[in-house]
Amino acid sequence: MPDPRVLEILRRTWGYDSLRPLQERAIEAALARRDSLVVMPTGGGKSLCYQLPPLLTGDLTVVVSPLISLMKDQVDTLRDLGVDARQINSTTTEVEKRELVRAARSRQLRLLFVSPERLVAERFQEFLVSLDVGTFAIDEAHCISHWGHDFRPEYRQLGELRERFPKATLHAYTATATAAVRRDIAAQLRLNDPAVLVGSFDRPNLSYRVLPRLEPLKQTIEVIERHAGEAGIIYCIRKKDVDEITASLRKRGIDARPYHAGLTREERTATQSAFADETCNIVVATVAFGMGIDRSNIRFVLHTGLPKSIEHYQQETGRAGRDGLEADCMMLYSAADVLVWRSVLGEGGGAPRRLLDEMDRYARGAVCRHKALVNYFGEDFSNPNCGACDLCLGDVEVVADATVIAQKILSCVVRTEQRFGAGHVIAVLRGENTDRVRSLGHDRLSTYGLLSEHTQAELRDWIYQLIGHGLLEQDGDRYPVLKLTADARRVLRGEENVRLVQITRKRRKSKVESQSWEGVDGALFESLRKFRRELAAARGVPPYIILGDRSLREVARLRPKTLTQLREVYGIGEKKLVDLGERILAVVASG
Ligand code: ADP
Ligand code: ZN
């Protein structure tokens, strides 16, 4: 049982009923003044672990966070909840600093956010010593490790904190850590007998799907249309793909904005803030987009190409559904992406190359996606049917006689002398009686009509899947001609089996997806969103700082009539009730 005072503060300040199991233990460690290493997936609720204890102890906690925009959001959110949180950066004035020192000395200041660069500066440390810091919370702690995928040199020097602040406790937080990274973080920061708390990496509210990449633009538009009015991120491998997809979407009247390292700082900031304040819902981006996105109502993440590693995939998809509501994670897969990445990574490639191969195996895999992901992070998964991935939902059906079908397709490519594209090969396999087929004499081939019982779309899917398996390749200057690879011979000789899946065009809803909209008044939800957007714009803050989607949905489900009823809603604490209560009730009454 957690300390009743903890629950009291949780309810009063945040409007939450309970702590998540790991939060409870992390907060317990912090209150007992024991160092800790907390590993939780994105959306797991790490921030609360360091935000809550100082409210109880009155100690000053210094939070080290790598991105200014991320800090600003947290500070704004906390101040909005009535917590004295501040950040210090290059734009902090002398007056602000003096005020900050006063607030710290009078034990009014609870949380001070700083960047790692600033923290390790000598003069800044002297300043901090004078403030009597009780606790350091180090966010994104994996940046300290060479073993991770996101190493930052300035993090290394955080190891000196232990000596400079012998009385302070240190707490490290990260979303991604394999056992090696975990050990490295503890060693680098010289954590003292830390409580190592590793949360479940499973995100049950996310559904994962891997689809063969057939027509990326069309597939992308389908996803956007299914999520009309909702927020999503579309990840691409290359900057060029980002530009092309953004342009094509915009041409179709979809307000998509680009984000990649090739854009100017102004362009990137413009995209990021439009996404944050919900004036734009769709961002097309490379891996460069990520850290610092705190929007909690991202409803889909679409990868149009293979991510660089499972760590990246976990983190990028992890940005979806941070409010705990259902979200869709889809990947368009083609085996060719591995080659693209290999050329980007160069010869050898070392660790990144190994991580990439793991990713490729995941995409091709036939085990539950939730299971595959948590197993990768060293965790067991016992649920035999997650109810939220393409494999468990039966979106894909494994084709029974796949190897025979593959042999027929491959032979047809051979018989037509590897001189034609997919369209013609399909026409021959289906036994189409057209002028072109006849004039080429292909109606006399032994493969003519061999797969006549299948549709054009099915055959096209399978041809793409054979390309995906590296059995066929597309080649040719003027138009893509199908050719066999060396591996294909083994299949033709019957030495190797092939797995093909039937892509049902029907998409089944995941369990969370169908439940969380139950009883929600859709029109009222939209009115509430509009109210939130306008208020956010007037106050110059991002909408999620006002209230999260989960709260809005609950209001639209419960239709509260009184402040007492409204207080029952998720995410409505005392401060929010005073600030927004009457106005929300007015929206409900008029909706
Ligand atoms: P992380 O930093 O681990 O990615 P956050 O701290 O941003 O995750 O929390 C993710 C979401 O979960 C936020 O919307 C937060 O308000 C919510 N949340 C955190 N703890 C709780 C809790 N105990 N009860 C309900 N919601 C919570
Ligand atoms: Zn599954």
Coordinates of C-alpha atoms and ligand atoms in Angstrom, one line a residue:
M1 CA 0.0 0.0 0.0
P2 CA 1.4 3.4 -0.9
D3 CA 1.7 6.1 1.7
P4 CA -1.8 7.7 2.0
R5 CA -0.2 11.1 1.7
V6 CA 1.1 10.1 -1.7
L7 CA -2.4 9.2 -2.9
E8 CA -3.8 12.4 -1.5
I9 CA -1.3 14.5 -3.4
L10 CA -1.8 12.4 -6.5
R11 CA -5.6 13.0 -6.4
R12 CA -5.5 16.6 -5.4
T13 CA -2.8 17.7 -7.9
W14 CA -3.1 15.4 -10.8
G15 CA -6.6 14.0 -10.5
Y16 CA -5.5 10.4 -10.8
D17 CA -6.9 7.7 -8.6
S18 CA -3.9 5.4 -8.3
L19 CA -0.3 4.9 -9.0
R20 CA 0.9 2.4 -11.5
P21 CA 2.7 -0.5 -9.8
L22 CA 6.2 0.6 -10.7
Q23 CA 5.5 4.2 -10.0
E24 CA 4.6 3.1 -6.5
R25 CA 8.0 1.4 -6.0
A26 CA 9.9 4.2 -7.7
I27 CA 8.3 6.8 -5.4
E28 CA 8.9 4.7 -2.4
A29 CA 12.6 4.5 -3.3
A30 CA 12.7 8.3 -3.7
L31 CA 11.0 8.9 -0.4
A32 CA 13.4 6.4 1.3
R33 CA 16.3 8.4 -0.2
R34 CA 17.6 5.4 -2.0
D35 CA 19.2 5.8 -5.5
S36 CA 17.2 4.2 -8.3
L37 CA 17.2 3.2 -11.9
V38 CA 13.8 3.2 -13.4
V39 CA 13.2 1.6 -16.8
M40 CA 9.7 2.1 -18.2
P41 CA 8.5 2.3 -21.8
T42 CA 7.5 5.6 -23.2
G43 CA 4.1 6.5 -21.8
G44 CA 4.7 4.4 -18.7
G45 CA 4.6 7.4 -16.4
K46 CA 8.2 8.1 -15.5
S47 CA 7.8 11.8 -14.9
L48 CA 5.4 11.3 -12.0
C49 CA 8.2 9.3 -10.2
Y50 CA 10.3 12.4 -9.8
Q51 CA 7.6 15.0 -9.9
L52 CA 5.6 13.8 -6.9
P53 CA 8.2 13.1 -4.2
P54 CA 9.4 16.7 -3.8
L55 CA 5.8 17.8 -3.2
L56 CA 5.9 15.6 -0.1
T57 CA 9.4 16.2 1.1
G58 CA 9.8 19.8 0.2
D59 CA 13.2 19.0 -1.2
L60 CA 14.6 20.6 -4.3
T61 CA 14.8 18.1 -7.2
V62 CA 17.0 19.0 -10.2
V63 CA 15.7 17.3 -13.4
V64 CA 18.2 16.7 -16.2
S65 CA 16.5 16.5 -19.5
P66 CA 18.2 16.7 -22.9
L67 CA 15.7 18.8 -24.8
I68 CA 14.7 22.3 -24.1
S69 CA 11.2 22.0 -25.6
L70 CA 10.6 18.9 -23.6
M71 CA 11.5 20.7 -20.4
K72 CA 9.3 23.7 -21.3
D73 CA 6.3 21.4 -21.7
Q74 CA 6.9 19.8 -18.4
V75 CA 7.4 23.1 -16.6
D76 CA 4.2 24.5 -18.2
T77 CA 2.2 21.4 -17.3
L78 CA 3.5 21.4 -13.7
R79 CA 2.9 25.2 -13.2
D80 CA -0.6 24.7 -14.5
L81 CA -1.1 22.1 -11.8
G82 CA 0.1 24.6 -9.2
V83 CA 3.5 23.1 -8.7
D84 CA 6.5 25.5 -8.4
A85 CA 8.7 24.2 -11.3
R86 CA 11.1 26.3 -13.3
Q87 CA 13.8 25.8 -15.9
I88 CA 17.1 27.4 -16.3
N89 CA 18.7 28.0 -19.6
S90 CA 20.6 30.5 -21.7
T91 CA 17.6 32.8 -21.9
T92 CA 17.1 33.0 -18.1
T93 CA 17.7 36.5 -16.9
E94 CA 19.6 37.7 -13.8
V95 CA 16.3 38.8 -12.3
E96 CA 14.8 35.4 -12.9
K97 CA 17.8 33.8 -11.4
R98 CA 17.7 35.8 -8.2
E99 CA 14.0 35.1 -7.9
L100 CA 14.8 31.4 -8.4
V101 CA 17.4 31.4 -5.6
R102 CA 14.9 33.1 -3.3
A103 CA 12.3 30.5 -4.1
A104 CA 14.8 27.7 -3.5
R105 CA 16.0 29.1 -0.2
S106 CA 12.5 29.5 1.1
R107 CA 11.8 25.9 0.1
Q108 CA 9.1 26.9 -2.3
L109 CA 10.8 25.7 -5.4
R110 CA 10.2 22.0 -6.0
L111 CA 11.6 21.1 -9.4
L112 CA 14.4 22.8 -11.4
F113 CA 14.9 21.6 -15.0
V114 CA 18.3 21.9 -16.6
S115 CA 20.0 20.6 -19.7
P116 CA 23.0 18.3 -19.3
E117 CA 25.4 20.8 -20.9
R118 CA 24.5 23.4 -18.3
L119 CA 24.6 21.0 -15.4
V120 CA 28.1 19.9 -16.0
A121 CA 29.4 23.5 -16.3
E122 CA 31.7 24.3 -13.4
R123 CA 30.1 27.7 -12.5
F124 CA 26.6 26.2 -12.6
Q125 CA 27.6 23.5 -10.2
E126 CA 28.8 26.1 -7.7
F127 CA 25.5 27.8 -8.1
L128 CA 23.6 24.5 -7.4
V129 CA 25.7 23.7 -4.4
S130 CA 24.5 26.9 -2.9
L131 CA 20.9 25.8 -3.5
D132 CA 21.1 22.6 -1.4
V133 CA 19.8 20.1 -4.0
G134 CA 18.2 17.0 -2.4
T135 CA 17.8 14.9 -5.5
F136 CA 18.9 14.6 -9.1
A137 CA 16.5 13.0 -11.6
I138 CA 18.2 12.1 -14.8
D139 CA 15.8 11.6 -17.7
E140 CA 16.7 9.7 -20.9
A141 CA 19.5 8.2 -18.9
H142 CA 20.4 5.7 -21.7
C143 CA 22.1 8.7 -23.4
I144 CA 25.0 8.0 -21.0
S145 CA 25.8 4.6 -22.5
H146 CA 27.8 3.7 -25.6
W147 CA 25.8 0.5 -25.7
G148 CA 22.5 2.3 -26.4
H149 CA 21.5 3.9 -29.6
D150 CA 21.5 7.5 -28.5
F151 CA 24.8 8.2 -26.9
R152 CA 25.5 11.9 -26.0
P153 CA 28.9 12.9 -24.8
E154 CA 27.7 15.5 -22.4
Y155 CA 25.9 12.8 -20.4
R156 CA 29.2 11.1 -19.6
Q157 CA 30.2 13.9 -17.2
L158 CA 27.1 13.4 -15.2
G159 CA 29.1 10.8 -13.4
E160 CA 30.8 13.6 -11.4
L161 CA 27.5 14.5 -9.7
R162 CA 28.1 11.8 -7.1
E163 CA 31.3 13.5 -5.8
R164 CA 30.0 17.1 -6.1
F165 CA 26.8 16.4 -4.3
P166 CA 27.5 13.6 -1.9
K167 CA 24.3 14.1 0.1
A168 CA 22.0 14.1 -2.9
T169 CA 20.3 10.9 -4.2
L170 CA 20.5 10.1 -7.9
H171 CA 17.6 8.6 -9.9
A172 CA 18.0 7.6 -13.5
Y173 CA 15.0 7.1 -15.9
T174 CA 14.9 5.6 -19.3
A175 CA 12.5 4.0 -21.8
T176 CA 15.0 1.9 -23.5
A177 CA 17.5 -0.3 -21.9
T178 CA 18.7 -3.8 -22.5
A179 CA 20.5 -5.4 -19.6
A180 CA 23.9 -4.1 -20.9
V181 CA 22.7 -0.5 -21.0
R182 CA 21.1 -0.9 -17.6
R183 CA 24.4 -2.0 -16.0
D184 CA 26.3 0.8 -17.8
I185 CA 23.9 3.5 -16.6
A186 CA 24.3 2.4 -13.0
A187 CA 28.1 2.2 -13.3
Q188 CA 28.5 5.5 -15.1
L189 CA 26.4 7.4 -12.7
R190 CA 27.9 5.6 -9.7
L191 CA 24.5 4.8 -8.3
N192 CA 24.7 3.6 -4.8
D193 CA 23.0 0.3 -4.3
P194 CA 20.1 1.5 -6.5
A195 CA 16.6 0.1 -6.6
V196 CA 16.5 -1.2 -10.1
L197 CA 12.9 -1.1 -11.2
V198 CA 12.1 -2.4 -14.7
G199 CA 8.6 -2.0 -15.9
S200 CA 6.8 -4.0 -18.5
F201 CA 7.6 -3.0 -22.0
D202 CA 4.3 -4.1 -23.2
R203 CA 2.0 -1.4 -24.4
P204 CA -1.4 -3.1 -24.5
N205 CA -3.2 -0.1 -25.9
L206 CA -1.0 -0.1 -29.1
S207 CA -1.8 -2.4 -31.9
Y208 CA 1.0 -3.4 -34.2
R209 CA 0.7 -4.4 -37.8
V210 CA 3.2 -5.1 -40.5
L211 CA 1.9 -4.9 -44.1
P212 CA 3.8 -5.5 -47.3
R213 CA 4.6 -2.2 -48.9
L214 CA 2.6 -2.3 -52.1
E215 CA 1.6 1.2 -52.9
P216 CA 3.0 3.3 -50.1
L217 CA 1.2 6.5 -51.0
K218 CA -2.2 4.8 -51.3
Q219 CA -1.6 2.9 -48.1
T220 CA -0.6 6.0 -46.3
I221 CA -3.7 7.9 -47.4
E222 CA -5.9 5.0 -46.3
V223 CA -4.4 5.2 -42.8
I224 CA -4.9 9.0 -42.6
E225 CA -8.5 8.6 -43.8
R226 CA -9.2 6.0 -41.2
H227 CA -7.9 8.4 -38.6
A228 CA -9.6 11.5 -39.9
G229 CA -9.1 14.5 -37.6
E230 CA -6.7 12.6 -35.4
A231 CA -3.0 13.0 -34.9
G232 CA -0.3 10.8 -36.5
I233 CA 3.3 10.6 -37.4
I234 CA 4.5 9.1 -40.6
Y235 CA 8.1 7.9 -40.4
C236 CA 10.3 7.6 -43.6
I237 CA 13.8 6.4 -44.0
R238 CA 15.2 9.2 -46.1
K239 CA 14.7 13.0 -46.2
K240 CA 13.8 12.6 -49.9
D241 CA 10.9 10.3 -49.0
V242 CA 9.6 12.8 -46.4
D243 CA 9.6 15.6 -49.0
E244 CA 7.8 13.5 -51.6
I245 CA 5.2 12.1 -49.3
T246 CA 4.5 15.5 -47.8
A247 CA 4.1 17.0 -51.2
S248 CA 1.8 14.3 -52.4
L249 CA -0.4 14.5 -49.3
R250 CA -0.6 18.3 -49.5
K251 CA -1.6 18.1 -53.2
R252 CA -4.5 16.0 -52.0
G253 CA -5.5 18.6 -49.5
I254 CA -4.1 16.9 -46.4
D255 CA -2.3 19.3 -44.2
A256 CA 0.9 17.3 -43.6
R257 CA 4.1 19.0 -42.4
P258 CA 7.6 17.7 -43.0
Y259 CA 10.4 17.3 -40.4
H260 CA 14.0 16.2 -41.1
A261 CA 17.5 17.3 -40.5
G262 CA 17.8 18.9 -44.0
L263 CA 15.2 21.6 -43.1
T264 CA 16.1 24.9 -41.5
R265 CA 15.7 25.3 -37.8
E266 CA 12.8 27.6 -38.4
E267 CA 11.0 25.1 -40.6
R268 CA 11.5 22.3 -38.0
T269 CA 10.3 24.5 -35.2
A270 CA 7.3 25.5 -37.2
T271 CA 6.3 21.8 -37.8
Q272 CA 6.9 20.9 -34.2
S273 CA 4.9 23.7 -32.7
A274 CA 2.0 23.3 -35.2
F275 CA 1.8 19.6 -34.2
A276 CA 2.1 20.5 -30.5
D277 CA -0.7 23.1 -30.5
E278 CA -2.9 20.8 -32.6
T279 CA -3.2 23.2 -35.6
C280 CA -1.6 20.4 -37.6
N281 CA -2.3 16.7 -37.1
I282 CA 0.0 14.9 -39.5
V283 CA 3.8 15.1 -39.5
V284 CA 5.9 13.2 -42.0
A285 CA 9.4 12.8 -40.7
T286 CA 12.7 10.9 -40.5
V287 CA 14.0 9.6 -37.2
A288 CA 15.1 13.2 -36.4
F289 CA 11.6 13.8 -35.2
G290 CA 10.9 12.5 -31.8
M291 CA 12.6 13.7 -28.7
G292 CA 10.5 16.4 -27.4
I293 CA 7.1 15.4 -28.8
D294 CA 4.9 15.3 -25.8
R295 CA 1.5 15.3 -27.5
S296 CA -0.4 12.6 -25.7
N297 CA -3.2 11.9 -28.2
I298 CA -1.2 10.6 -31.1
R299 CA -3.5 8.0 -32.6
F300 CA -1.2 6.4 -35.2
V301 CA 2.4 5.9 -36.1
L302 CA 3.0 4.7 -39.6
H303 CA 6.5 3.5 -40.7
T304 CA 6.7 3.6 -44.5
G305 CA 10.0 1.9 -44.3
L306 CA 11.9 -0.4 -41.9
P307 CA 13.0 1.3 -38.7
K308 CA 16.8 1.2 -37.9
S309 CA 16.5 -1.0 -34.9
I310 CA 13.9 -2.5 -32.5
E311 CA 15.0 0.2 -30.0
H312 CA 14.0 2.9 -32.5
Y313 CA 10.8 1.1 -33.4
Q314 CA 9.8 0.8 -29.7
Q315 CA 10.6 4.5 -29.1
E316 CA 8.9 5.8 -32.3
T317 CA 5.8 3.7 -31.9
G318 CA 5.9 4.5 -28.2
R319 CA 5.0 8.1 -29.0
A320 CA 1.5 6.9 -29.9
G321 CA -1.2 6.6 -27.3
R322 CA 0.6 8.1 -24.3
D323 CA -2.8 8.9 -22.9
G324 CA -3.5 5.2 -22.5
L325 CA -6.1 5.2 -25.3
E326 CA -5.8 2.9 -28.3
A327 CA -3.4 3.7 -31.0
D328 CA -2.4 2.1 -34.3
C329 CA 1.2 1.3 -35.2
M330 CA 1.7 0.1 -38.7
M331 CA 4.8 -0.7 -40.7
L332 CA 4.9 -1.0 -44.5
Y333 CA 7.6 -3.6 -45.1
S334 CA 9.8 -4.4 -48.0
A335 CA 13.0 -6.4 -47.7
A336 CA 14.6 -3.9 -50.0
D337 CA 14.8 -1.5 -47.0
V338 CA 17.5 -3.6 -45.4
L339 CA 19.7 -3.0 -48.4
V340 CA 18.9 0.8 -48.3
W341 CA 20.0 0.9 -44.6
R342 CA 23.1 -1.2 -45.3
S343 CA 24.2 1.2 -47.9
V344 CA 23.6 4.1 -45.5
L345 CA 25.5 2.3 -42.7
G346 CA 28.4 1.3 -44.9
E347 CA 30.6 -1.7 -44.9
G348 CA 30.9 -3.6 -41.7
G349 CA 28.3 -1.6 -39.9
G350 CA 29.1 -3.3 -36.6
A351 CA 26.4 -3.0 -33.9
P352 CA 23.9 -1.0 -36.0
R353 CA 24.0 -3.7 -38.6
R354 CA 23.2 -6.3 -36.0
L355 CA 20.3 -4.2 -34.7
L356 CA 19.0 -3.8 -38.2
D357 CA 18.9 -7.5 -38.8
E358 CA 17.0 -7.9 -35.6
M359 CA 14.5 -5.4 -36.9
D360 CA 14.2 -7.2 -40.2
R361 CA 13.5 -10.5 -38.4
Y362 CA 10.8 -8.8 -36.3
A363 CA 9.1 -7.5 -39.5
R364 CA 9.1 -10.9 -41.2
G365 CA 8.3 -12.8 -38.0
A366 CA 5.2 -14.9 -37.5
V367 CA 4.9 -14.6 -33.7
C368 CA 2.7 -12.2 -31.8
R369 CA 4.2 -8.7 -32.2
H370 CA 3.6 -7.8 -28.5
K371 CA 5.4 -10.9 -27.6
A372 CA 8.3 -10.4 -30.0
L373 CA 8.8 -6.8 -28.7
V374 CA 8.8 -7.6 -25.0
N375 CA 11.0 -10.7 -25.5
Y376 CA 13.5 -8.5 -27.2
F377 CA 13.8 -6.5 -24.1
G378 CA 14.3 -9.6 -22.0
E379 CA 10.7 -9.9 -20.7
D380 CA 8.3 -12.9 -20.9
F381 CA 4.9 -12.6 -22.5
S382 CA 2.4 -15.2 -21.5
N383 CA -0.8 -14.0 -23.1
P384 CA -1.4 -16.5 -25.9
N385 CA -3.5 -13.9 -27.9
C386 CA -2.7 -10.2 -27.4
G387 CA -5.8 -9.2 -29.3
A388 CA -3.9 -6.2 -30.7
C389 CA -1.5 -7.3 -33.5
D390 CA -2.0 -8.4 -37.1
L391 CA -1.0 -12.0 -36.3
C392 CA -3.3 -12.5 -33.3
L393 CA -6.2 -10.7 -34.8
G394 CA -5.9 -12.8 -37.9
D395 CA -5.6 -9.8 -40.2
V396 CA -3.1 -12.0 -42.1
E397 CA -3.8 -15.6 -42.9
V398 CA -1.0 -17.8 -43.8
V399 CA -1.5 -19.3 -47.2
A400 CA -1.7 -23.1 -46.9
D401 CA 0.0 -24.1 -50.2
A402 CA 2.4 -21.1 -50.3
T403 CA 5.4 -23.0 -51.6
V404 CA 3.5 -24.4 -54.6
I405 CA 2.1 -21.0 -55.4
A406 CA 5.5 -19.4 -55.2
Q407 CA 6.9 -22.1 -57.5
K408 CA 4.2 -21.4 -60.0
I409 CA 4.9 -17.7 -60.0
L410 CA 8.6 -18.2 -60.2
S411 CA 8.3 -20.6 -63.1
C412 CA 6.1 -18.2 -65.0
V413 CA 8.7 -15.5 -64.6
V414 CA 11.2 -18.0 -66.0
R415 CA 9.0 -19.1 -68.9
T416 CA 8.4 -15.5 -69.9
E417 CA 12.2 -15.2 -70.0
Q418 CA 12.5 -12.7 -67.2
R419 CA 11.6 -9.9 -69.6
F420 CA 8.2 -8.7 -68.2
G421 CA 6.8 -6.7 -65.3
A422 CA 4.4 -8.0 -62.7
G423 CA 1.3 -7.0 -64.7
H424 CA 2.0 -9.2 -67.6
V425 CA 3.1 -12.2 -65.4
I426 CA -0.1 -11.9 -63.5
A427 CA -2.1 -11.8 -66.8
V428 CA -0.4 -15.1 -67.9
L429 CA -0.9 -16.8 -64.6
R430 CA -4.5 -15.9 -64.6
G431 CA -4.9 -17.1 -68.1
E432 CA -6.2 -13.8 -69.5
N433 CA -7.1 -14.0 -73.1
T434 CA -5.8 -10.6 -74.3
D435 CA -4.2 -9.5 -77.6
R436 CA -1.0 -8.9 -75.9
V437 CA -0.8 -12.4 -74.3
R438 CA -1.8 -14.0 -77.6
S439 CA 0.6 -12.0 -79.8
L440 CA 3.5 -13.0 -77.6
G441 CA 2.4 -16.6 -77.7
H442 CA 2.2 -16.7 -74.0
D443 CA -1.2 -18.4 -74.1
R444 CA 0.8 -21.5 -75.1
L445 CA 3.1 -21.5 -72.1
S446 CA 2.8 -24.3 -69.6
T447 CA 2.2 -21.7 -66.8
Y448 CA -0.7 -20.1 -68.7
G449 CA -3.8 -20.1 -66.4
L450 CA -1.9 -21.9 -63.6
L451 CA -3.3 -19.6 -60.9
S452 CA -6.6 -18.6 -62.6
E453 CA -8.6 -19.0 -59.4
H454 CA -6.8 -16.1 -57.7
T455 CA -7.5 -12.4 -58.1
Q456 CA -5.1 -9.9 -59.6
A457 CA -4.7 -8.2 -56.3
E458 CA -3.8 -11.4 -54.6
L459 CA -1.2 -12.3 -57.1
R460 CA 0.3 -8.8 -56.9
D461 CA 0.5 -9.1 -53.2
W462 CA 2.3 -12.4 -53.5
I463 CA 4.7 -11.2 -56.1
Y464 CA 5.6 -8.3 -53.8
Q465 CA 6.0 -10.8 -50.9
L466 CA 8.4 -12.9 -53.1
I467 CA 10.3 -9.7 -53.7
G468 CA 10.2 -9.2 -49.9
H469 CA 11.6 -12.6 -49.3
G470 CA 14.4 -11.9 -51.7
L471 CA 13.3 -14.5 -54.3
L472 CA 12.4 -12.1 -57.1
E473 CA 13.8 -8.7 -57.9
Q474 CA 12.7 -5.8 -60.0
D475 CA 15.2 -4.7 -62.6
G476 CA 15.2 -2.8 -65.8
D477 CA 15.8 0.7 -67.1
R478 CA 12.5 1.6 -68.7
Y479 CA 10.1 -0.3 -66.6
P480 CA 10.6 -2.8 -63.7
V481 CA 11.1 -6.3 -65.0
L482 CA 10.9 -9.3 -62.7
K483 CA 13.9 -11.5 -62.4
L484 CA 14.8 -14.5 -60.2
T485 CA 17.5 -14.3 -57.6
A486 CA 19.9 -17.1 -56.8
D487 CA 17.8 -18.1 -53.8
A488 CA 14.7 -18.6 -56.0
R489 CA 16.4 -21.7 -57.6
R490 CA 16.3 -23.4 -54.3
V491 CA 12.6 -22.8 -54.0
L492 CA 12.0 -24.1 -57.5
R493 CA 14.0 -27.2 -56.7
G494 CA 11.8 -27.7 -53.7
E495 CA 14.8 -27.3 -51.3
E496 CA 13.2 -24.4 -49.4
N497 CA 9.7 -23.5 -48.3
V498 CA 8.1 -20.1 -48.6
R499 CA 5.7 -18.3 -46.4
L500 CA 3.0 -16.2 -48.0
V501 CA 0.2 -14.4 -46.3
Q502 CA -3.2 -13.5 -47.4
I503 CA -3.8 -9.9 -46.7
T504 CA -7.5 -9.6 -45.8
R505 CA -8.6 -6.2 -46.9
K506 CA -10.8 -6.1 -43.9
R507 CA -9.1 -4.7 -40.9
R508 CA -10.3 -5.9 -37.5
K509 CA -10.6 -3.6 -34.6
S510 CA -8.4 -4.3 -31.6
K511 CA -10.2 -4.9 -28.3
V512 CA -9.0 -1.6 -26.7
E513 CA -10.1 0.2 -29.9
S514 CA -13.7 -1.0 -29.7
Q515 CA -14.0 -0.5 -25.9
S516 CA -12.6 3.0 -25.4
W517 CA -15.2 4.7 -27.6
E518 CA -18.1 2.9 -26.1
G519 CA -20.8 5.3 -24.9
V520 CA -18.8 8.3 -25.9
D521 CA -20.9 11.1 -27.5
G522 CA -18.8 11.8 -30.6
A523 CA -20.3 15.2 -31.3
L524 CA -19.7 16.4 -27.7
F525 CA -16.1 15.1 -27.9
E526 CA -15.6 17.3 -30.9
S527 CA -17.1 20.3 -29.2
L528 CA -14.8 19.7 -26.2
R529 CA -11.8 19.5 -28.5
K530 CA -12.8 22.8 -30.1
F531 CA -13.2 24.4 -26.7
R532 CA -9.8 23.1 -25.7
R533 CA -8.1 24.2 -28.9
E534 CA -9.5 27.7 -28.5
L535 CA -8.5 28.0 -24.9
A536 CA -5.0 26.7 -25.7
A537 CA -4.6 29.2 -28.4
A538 CA -5.8 32.0 -26.1
R539 CA -3.3 31.0 -23.4
G540 CA -0.5 30.2 -25.8
V541 CA 0.0 26.6 -24.5
P542 CA -0.4 23.3 -26.3
P543 CA -3.9 21.8 -25.9
Y544 CA -2.8 18.7 -24.0
I545 CA -1.6 20.9 -21.2
I546 CA -5.2 22.0 -20.8
L547 CA -6.6 18.5 -20.7
G548 CA -5.8 15.1 -22.3
D549 CA -8.0 13.2 -24.8
R550 CA -8.8 10.6 -22.2
S551 CA -10.4 13.2 -20.0
L552 CA -12.4 14.7 -22.8
R553 CA -13.7 11.2 -23.8
E554 CA -14.7 10.6 -20.2
V555 CA -16.6 13.9 -20.1
A556 CA -18.2 13.0 -23.4
R557 CA -19.2 9.7 -22.0
L558 CA -20.4 10.7 -18.5
R559 CA -21.9 14.1 -19.5
P560 CA -21.4 15.5 -16.0
K561 CA -23.9 18.1 -14.8
T562 CA -22.2 19.3 -11.6
L563 CA -18.7 20.1 -10.5
T564 CA -18.9 17.1 -8.1
Q565 CA -19.6 14.8 -11.0
L566 CA -16.9 16.4 -13.1
R567 CA -14.4 15.8 -10.3
E568 CA -14.8 12.1 -10.9
V569 CA -13.3 12.4 -14.3
Y570 CA -9.8 11.2 -15.0
G571 CA -7.2 13.9 -15.0
I572 CA -9.4 16.5 -13.2
G573 CA -7.6 17.6 -10.0
E574 CA -8.5 20.5 -7.8
K575 CA -6.7 23.2 -9.8
K576 CA -8.3 22.0 -13.1
L577 CA -11.7 21.9 -11.5
V578 CA -11.5 25.5 -10.4
D579 CA -9.9 26.6 -13.7
L580 CA -12.0 24.8 -16.2
G581 CA -15.0 23.2 -14.3
E582 CA -17.7 25.8 -15.1
R583 CA -16.6 26.1 -18.7
I584 CA -16.6 22.4 -19.3
L585 CA -20.0 22.1 -17.8
A586 CA -21.2 24.8 -20.1
V587 CA -19.9 23.0 -23.2
V588 CA -21.6 19.8 -22.0
A589 CA -24.9 21.7 -21.3
S590 CA -24.9 23.3 -24.8
G591 CA -23.7 20.2 -26.6
Ligands
ADP1 P1 6.9 8.8 -19.8 O1 7.7 10.0 -19.4 O2 7.3 7.5 -19.1 O3 6.9 8.6 -21.3 P2 4.7 10.3 -18.9 O4 5.3 10.6 -17.6 O5 4.7 11.3 -19.9 O6 5.4 9.0 -19.5 O7 3.2 9.7 -18.7 C1 2.5 9.2 -19.7 C2 1.0 9.5 -19.5 O8 0.4 8.8 -18.5 C3 0.7 11.0 -19.2 O9 -0.4 11.4 -20.0 C4 0.5 10.9 -17.7 O10 -0.3 12.0 -17.4 C5 -0.2 9.6 -17.5 N1 -0.1 9.0 -16.2 C6 1.1 8.9 -15.5 N2 0.9 8.3 -14.3 C7 -0.4 8.1 -14.2 C8 -1.3 7.5 -13.2 N3 -0.8 7.1 -12.0 N4 -2.6 7.4 -13.4 C9 -3.1 7.9 -14.6 N5 -2.4 8.5 -15.6 C10 -1.0 8.6 -15.4
ZN2 ZN -0.4 -10.5 -30.8

